[in-house]
Tab-separated table of C-alpha atoms in Angstrom:
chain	number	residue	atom	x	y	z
A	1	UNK	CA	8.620	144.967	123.238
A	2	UNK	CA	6.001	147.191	121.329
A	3	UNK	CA	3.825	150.234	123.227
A	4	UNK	CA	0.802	148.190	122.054
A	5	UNK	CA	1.885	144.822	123.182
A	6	UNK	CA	3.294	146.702	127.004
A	7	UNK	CA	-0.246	148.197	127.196
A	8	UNK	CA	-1.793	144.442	126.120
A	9	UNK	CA	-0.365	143.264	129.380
A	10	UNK	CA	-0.980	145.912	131.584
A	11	UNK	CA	-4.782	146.017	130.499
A	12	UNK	CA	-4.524	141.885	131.501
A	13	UNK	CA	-3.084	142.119	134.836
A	14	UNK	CA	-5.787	145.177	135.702
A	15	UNK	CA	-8.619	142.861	134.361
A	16	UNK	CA	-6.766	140.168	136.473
A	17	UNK	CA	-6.538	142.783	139.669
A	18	UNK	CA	-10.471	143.513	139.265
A	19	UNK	CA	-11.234	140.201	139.463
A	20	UNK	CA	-9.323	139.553	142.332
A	21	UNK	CA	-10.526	142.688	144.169
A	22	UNK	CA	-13.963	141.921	143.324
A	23	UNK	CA	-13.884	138.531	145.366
A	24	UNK	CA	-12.297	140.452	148.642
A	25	UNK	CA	-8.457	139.560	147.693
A	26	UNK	CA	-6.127	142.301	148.607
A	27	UNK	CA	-4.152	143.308	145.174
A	28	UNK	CA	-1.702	145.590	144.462
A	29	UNK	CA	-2.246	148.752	142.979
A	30	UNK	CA	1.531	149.576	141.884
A	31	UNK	CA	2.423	148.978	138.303
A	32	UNK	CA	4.133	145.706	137.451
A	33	UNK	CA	7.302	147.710	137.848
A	34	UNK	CA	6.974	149.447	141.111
A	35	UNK	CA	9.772	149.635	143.811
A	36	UNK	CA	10.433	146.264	145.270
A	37	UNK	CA	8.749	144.209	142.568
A	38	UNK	CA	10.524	141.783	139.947
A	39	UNK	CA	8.383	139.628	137.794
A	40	UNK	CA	4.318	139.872	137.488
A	41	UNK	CA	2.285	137.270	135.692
A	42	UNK	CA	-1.206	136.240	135.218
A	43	UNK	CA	-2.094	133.053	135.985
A	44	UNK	CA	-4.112	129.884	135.684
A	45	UNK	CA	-4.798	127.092	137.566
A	46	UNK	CA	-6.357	123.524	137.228
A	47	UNK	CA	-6.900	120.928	139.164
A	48	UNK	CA	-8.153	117.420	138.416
A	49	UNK	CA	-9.425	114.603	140.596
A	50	UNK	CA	-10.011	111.113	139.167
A	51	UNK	CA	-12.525	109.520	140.084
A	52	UNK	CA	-14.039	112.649	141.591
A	53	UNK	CA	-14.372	114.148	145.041
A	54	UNK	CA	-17.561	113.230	146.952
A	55	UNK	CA	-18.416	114.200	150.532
A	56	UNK	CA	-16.453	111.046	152.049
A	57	UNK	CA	-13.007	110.729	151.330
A	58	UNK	CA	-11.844	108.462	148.701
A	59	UNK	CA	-8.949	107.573	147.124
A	60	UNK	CA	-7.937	110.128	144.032
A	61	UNK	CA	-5.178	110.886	141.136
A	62	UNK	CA	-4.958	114.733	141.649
A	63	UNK	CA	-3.204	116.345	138.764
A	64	UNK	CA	-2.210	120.289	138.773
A	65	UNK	CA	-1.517	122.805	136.483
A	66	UNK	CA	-0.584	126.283	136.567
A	67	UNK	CA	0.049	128.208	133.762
A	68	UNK	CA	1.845	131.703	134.417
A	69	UNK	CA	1.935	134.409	131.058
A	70	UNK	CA	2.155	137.698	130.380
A	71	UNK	CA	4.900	138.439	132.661
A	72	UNK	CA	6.107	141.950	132.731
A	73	UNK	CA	10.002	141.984	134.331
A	74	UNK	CA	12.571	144.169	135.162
A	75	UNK	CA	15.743	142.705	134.927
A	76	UNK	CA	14.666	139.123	132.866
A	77	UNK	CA	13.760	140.234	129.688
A	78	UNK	CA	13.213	136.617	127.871
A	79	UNK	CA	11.046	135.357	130.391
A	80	UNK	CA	7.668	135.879	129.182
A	81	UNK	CA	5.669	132.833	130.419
A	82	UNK	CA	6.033	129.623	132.407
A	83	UNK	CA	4.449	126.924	133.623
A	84	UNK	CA	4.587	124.045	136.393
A	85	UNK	CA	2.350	120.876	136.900
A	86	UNK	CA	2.222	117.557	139.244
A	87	UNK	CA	0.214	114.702	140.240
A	88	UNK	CA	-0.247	113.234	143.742
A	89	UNK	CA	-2.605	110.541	144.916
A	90	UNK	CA	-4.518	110.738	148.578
A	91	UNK	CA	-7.431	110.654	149.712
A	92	UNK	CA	-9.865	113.411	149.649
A	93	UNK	CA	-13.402	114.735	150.122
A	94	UNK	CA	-15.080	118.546	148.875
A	95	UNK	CA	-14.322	119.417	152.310
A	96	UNK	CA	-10.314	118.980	152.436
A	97	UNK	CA	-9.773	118.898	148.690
A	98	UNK	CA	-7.581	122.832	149.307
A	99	UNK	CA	-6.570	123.129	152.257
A	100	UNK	CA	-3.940	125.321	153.918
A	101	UNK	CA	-0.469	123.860	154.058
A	102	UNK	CA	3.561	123.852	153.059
A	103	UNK	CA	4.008	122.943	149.281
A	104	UNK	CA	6.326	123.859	146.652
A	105	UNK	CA	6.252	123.914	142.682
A	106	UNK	CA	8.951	123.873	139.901
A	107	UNK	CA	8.248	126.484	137.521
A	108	UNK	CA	9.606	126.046	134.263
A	109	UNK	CA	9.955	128.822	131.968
A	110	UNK	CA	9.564	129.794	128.125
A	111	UNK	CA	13.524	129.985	128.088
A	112	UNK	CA	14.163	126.501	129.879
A	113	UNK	CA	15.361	128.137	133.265
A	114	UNK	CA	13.318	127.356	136.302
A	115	UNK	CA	12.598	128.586	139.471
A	116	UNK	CA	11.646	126.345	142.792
A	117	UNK	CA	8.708	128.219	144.838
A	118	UNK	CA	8.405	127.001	148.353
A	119	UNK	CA	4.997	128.422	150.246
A	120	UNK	CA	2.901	128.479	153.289
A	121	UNK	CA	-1.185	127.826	151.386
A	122	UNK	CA	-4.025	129.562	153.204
A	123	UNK	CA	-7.443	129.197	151.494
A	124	UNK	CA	-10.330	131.063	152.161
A	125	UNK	CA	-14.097	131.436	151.040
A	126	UNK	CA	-15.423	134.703	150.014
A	127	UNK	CA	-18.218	135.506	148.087
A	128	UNK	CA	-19.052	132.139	146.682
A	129	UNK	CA	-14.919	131.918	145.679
A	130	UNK	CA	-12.200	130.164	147.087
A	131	UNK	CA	-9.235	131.965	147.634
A	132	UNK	CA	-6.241	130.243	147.462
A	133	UNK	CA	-2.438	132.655	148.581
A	134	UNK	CA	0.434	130.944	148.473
A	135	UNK	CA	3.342	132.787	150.246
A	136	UNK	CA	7.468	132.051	150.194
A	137	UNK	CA	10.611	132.045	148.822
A	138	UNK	CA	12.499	131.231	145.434
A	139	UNK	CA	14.246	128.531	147.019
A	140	UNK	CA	16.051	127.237	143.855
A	141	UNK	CA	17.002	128.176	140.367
A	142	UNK	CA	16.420	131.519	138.278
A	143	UNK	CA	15.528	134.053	141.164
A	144	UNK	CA	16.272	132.168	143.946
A	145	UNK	CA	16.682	133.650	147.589
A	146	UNK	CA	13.599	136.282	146.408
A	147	UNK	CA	9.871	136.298	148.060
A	148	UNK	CA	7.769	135.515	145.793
A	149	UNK	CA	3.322	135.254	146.344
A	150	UNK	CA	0.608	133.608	143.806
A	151	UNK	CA	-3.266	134.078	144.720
A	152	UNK	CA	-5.825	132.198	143.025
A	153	UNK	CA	-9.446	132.624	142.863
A	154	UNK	CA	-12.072	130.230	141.372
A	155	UNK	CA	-15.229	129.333	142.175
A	156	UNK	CA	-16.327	127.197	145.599
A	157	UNK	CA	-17.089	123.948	145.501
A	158	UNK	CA	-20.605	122.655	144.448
A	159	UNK	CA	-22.069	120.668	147.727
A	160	UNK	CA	-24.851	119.567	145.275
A	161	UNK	CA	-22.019	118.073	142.606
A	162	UNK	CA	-20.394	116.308	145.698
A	163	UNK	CA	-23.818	114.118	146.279
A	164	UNK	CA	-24.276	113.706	142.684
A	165	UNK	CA	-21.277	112.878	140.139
A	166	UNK	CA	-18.472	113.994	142.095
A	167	UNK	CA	-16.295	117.068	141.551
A	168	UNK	CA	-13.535	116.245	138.533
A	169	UNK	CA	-12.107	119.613	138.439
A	170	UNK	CA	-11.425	123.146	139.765
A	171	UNK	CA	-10.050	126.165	137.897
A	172	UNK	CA	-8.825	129.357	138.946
A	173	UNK	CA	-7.360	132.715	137.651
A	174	UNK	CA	-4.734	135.058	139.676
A	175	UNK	CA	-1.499	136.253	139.567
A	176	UNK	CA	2.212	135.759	140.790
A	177	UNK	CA	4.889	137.873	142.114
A	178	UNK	CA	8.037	137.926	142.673
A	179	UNK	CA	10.055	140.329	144.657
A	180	UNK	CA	12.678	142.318	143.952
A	181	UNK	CA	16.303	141.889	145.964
């Protein structure tokens, strides 16, 4: 990998650390490739709800993506970028839409391998954000048995777009880690 293209992702996961640390979410302030850590990505998150959430619960199709590049590792060196998605249907308002929880996702990454993340979800409101830590274990595949931890920030919910149209979709930017053995 080039000096220019190193210091390309290291200038996006600081941008991605400001942002975080601007909304209140504790970040670390190690390099990608301090003691203890193994993989750090940015990250991206959407989330869709057909028809669209409303103050009352109704029935939706939610559909998830999150997208997970520039990953700086230490040991992996092919794994640059992954991604996981799923759809689920329940029924949900703008009040309950994220809330905190056991989950897991199937991350799939730009060599084929994957990696099963199994977290505890809290979600919390700061600053006109929603703050979204998810915290666990590699539980299966490439990395498995290591702790791994994605946060999430986007914006919080519209009450206004709930009594109008409905909320369709949420996005977020963050980062994930994954710890070193």
């Amino acid at each position: 990998m080039s000096r220019s293209s190193r210091l390309s992702r290291s200038y996006r996961l600081a941008a991605v650390a400001a942002l975080l640390a601007a909304v209140g979410v504790p970040t670390a302030t190690a390099p990608a490739h301090a003691v203890g850590t193994e993989v750090v990505c940015t990250a991206t998150e959407t989330i869709a709800y057909q028809p669209g959430l409303k103050l009352v619960p109704t029935p939706q199709k939610v559909s998830a993506t999150r997208t997970y590049s520039n990953c700086d590792l230490l040991s992996e060196f092919d794994i640059s970028s992954g991604s996981s998605s799923g759809t689920a249907s329940q029924s949900l308002s703008c009040a309950d839409a994220l809330q905190a929880g056991a989950a897991s996702e199937t991350i799939t990454w730009n060599t084929g391998k994957t990696s099963t993340f199994t977290y505890n979800r809290t979600v919390s409101h700061v600053a006109g954000q929603t703050v979204v830590t998810n915290v666990g274990t590699i539980t299966a595949g490439e990395f498995e048995g290591q702790g791994a931890k994605s946060v999430f920030a986007g914006p919080t919910a519209d009450t206004l777009q709930c009594l109008k149209e409905g909320i369709t979709e949420r996005a977020g930017a963050g980062t994930l880690t994954i710890l070193a053995l």
